[in-house]
PDB file of C-alpha atoms in Angstrom:
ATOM      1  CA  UNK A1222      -9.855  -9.227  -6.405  1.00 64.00           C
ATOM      2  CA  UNK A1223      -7.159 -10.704  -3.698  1.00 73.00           C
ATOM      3  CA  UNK A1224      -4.188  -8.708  -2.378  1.00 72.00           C
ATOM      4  CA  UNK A1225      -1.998 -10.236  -5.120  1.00 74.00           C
ATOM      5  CA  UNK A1226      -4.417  -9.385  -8.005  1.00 74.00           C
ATOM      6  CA  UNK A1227      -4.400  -6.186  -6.516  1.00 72.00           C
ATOM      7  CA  UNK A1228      -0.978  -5.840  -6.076  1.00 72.00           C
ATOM      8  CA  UNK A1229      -0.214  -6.853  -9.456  1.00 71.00           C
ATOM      9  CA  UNK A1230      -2.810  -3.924 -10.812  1.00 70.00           C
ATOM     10  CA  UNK A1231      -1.266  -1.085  -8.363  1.00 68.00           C
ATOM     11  CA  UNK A1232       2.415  -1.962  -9.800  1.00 67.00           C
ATOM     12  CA  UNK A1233       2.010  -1.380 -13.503  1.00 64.00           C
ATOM     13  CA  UNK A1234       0.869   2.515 -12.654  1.00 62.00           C
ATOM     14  CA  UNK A1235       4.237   2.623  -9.610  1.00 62.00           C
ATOM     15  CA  UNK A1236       7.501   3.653 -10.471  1.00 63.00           C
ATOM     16  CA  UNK A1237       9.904   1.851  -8.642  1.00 61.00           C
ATOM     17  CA  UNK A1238      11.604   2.591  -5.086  1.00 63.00           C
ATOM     18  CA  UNK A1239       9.567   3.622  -2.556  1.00 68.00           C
ATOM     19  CA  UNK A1240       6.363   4.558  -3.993  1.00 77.00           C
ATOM     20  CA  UNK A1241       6.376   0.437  -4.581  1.00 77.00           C
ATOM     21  CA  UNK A1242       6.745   0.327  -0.711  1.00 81.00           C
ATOM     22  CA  UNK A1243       3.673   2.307  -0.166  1.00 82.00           C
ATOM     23  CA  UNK A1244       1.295   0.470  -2.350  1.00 79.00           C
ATOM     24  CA  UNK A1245       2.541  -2.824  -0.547  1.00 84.00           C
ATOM     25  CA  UNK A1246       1.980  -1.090   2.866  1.00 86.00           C
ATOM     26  CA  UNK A1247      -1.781  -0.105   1.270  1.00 84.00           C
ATOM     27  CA  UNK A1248      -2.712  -3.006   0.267  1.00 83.00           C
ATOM     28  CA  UNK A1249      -1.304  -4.576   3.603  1.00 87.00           C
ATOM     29  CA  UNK A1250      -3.200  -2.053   5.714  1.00 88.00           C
ATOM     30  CA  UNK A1251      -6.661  -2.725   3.769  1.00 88.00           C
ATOM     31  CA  UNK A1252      -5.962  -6.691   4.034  1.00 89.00           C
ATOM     32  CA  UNK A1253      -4.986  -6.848   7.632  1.00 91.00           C
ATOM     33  CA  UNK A1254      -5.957  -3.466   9.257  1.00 92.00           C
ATOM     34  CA  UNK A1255      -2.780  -3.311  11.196  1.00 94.00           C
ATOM     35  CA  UNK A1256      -1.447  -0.450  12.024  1.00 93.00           C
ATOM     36  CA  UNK A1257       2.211  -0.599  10.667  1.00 94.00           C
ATOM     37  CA  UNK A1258       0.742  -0.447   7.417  1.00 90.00           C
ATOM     38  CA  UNK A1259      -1.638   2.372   7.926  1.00 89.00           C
ATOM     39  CA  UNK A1260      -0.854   5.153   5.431  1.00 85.00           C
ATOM     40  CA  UNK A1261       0.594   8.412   7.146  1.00 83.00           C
ATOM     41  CA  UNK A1262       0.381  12.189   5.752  1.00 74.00           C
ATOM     42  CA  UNK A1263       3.710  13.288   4.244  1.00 69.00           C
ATOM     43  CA  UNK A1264       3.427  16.364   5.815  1.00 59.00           C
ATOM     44  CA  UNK A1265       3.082  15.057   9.784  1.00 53.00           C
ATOM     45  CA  UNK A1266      -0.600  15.972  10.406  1.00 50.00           C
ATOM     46  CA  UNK A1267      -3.035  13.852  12.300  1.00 51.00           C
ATOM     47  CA  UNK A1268      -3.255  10.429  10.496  1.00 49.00           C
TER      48      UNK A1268
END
């Protein structure tokens, strides 16, 4: 599956707004590995 297979999957379970955003940023961060697209905890612990 490539990123926009995948993406297509992820979007059909997302609402829209920013949960949208953080699949993208997923996906991103599992593609590339960079770190502007690394998930982060919602609640500010170590990440």
């Amino acid at each position: 599956m490539n990123i926009t297979e995948s993406q297509d999957f992820f979007q059909d379970f997302a609402p829209t707004g920013r949960a949208e955003k953080k699949i993208n940023d997923f996906l991103l961060f599992t593609e590339t590995g960079e770190e502007q697209y690394k998930p982060r905890l919602k609640d500010g612990g170590a990440n």
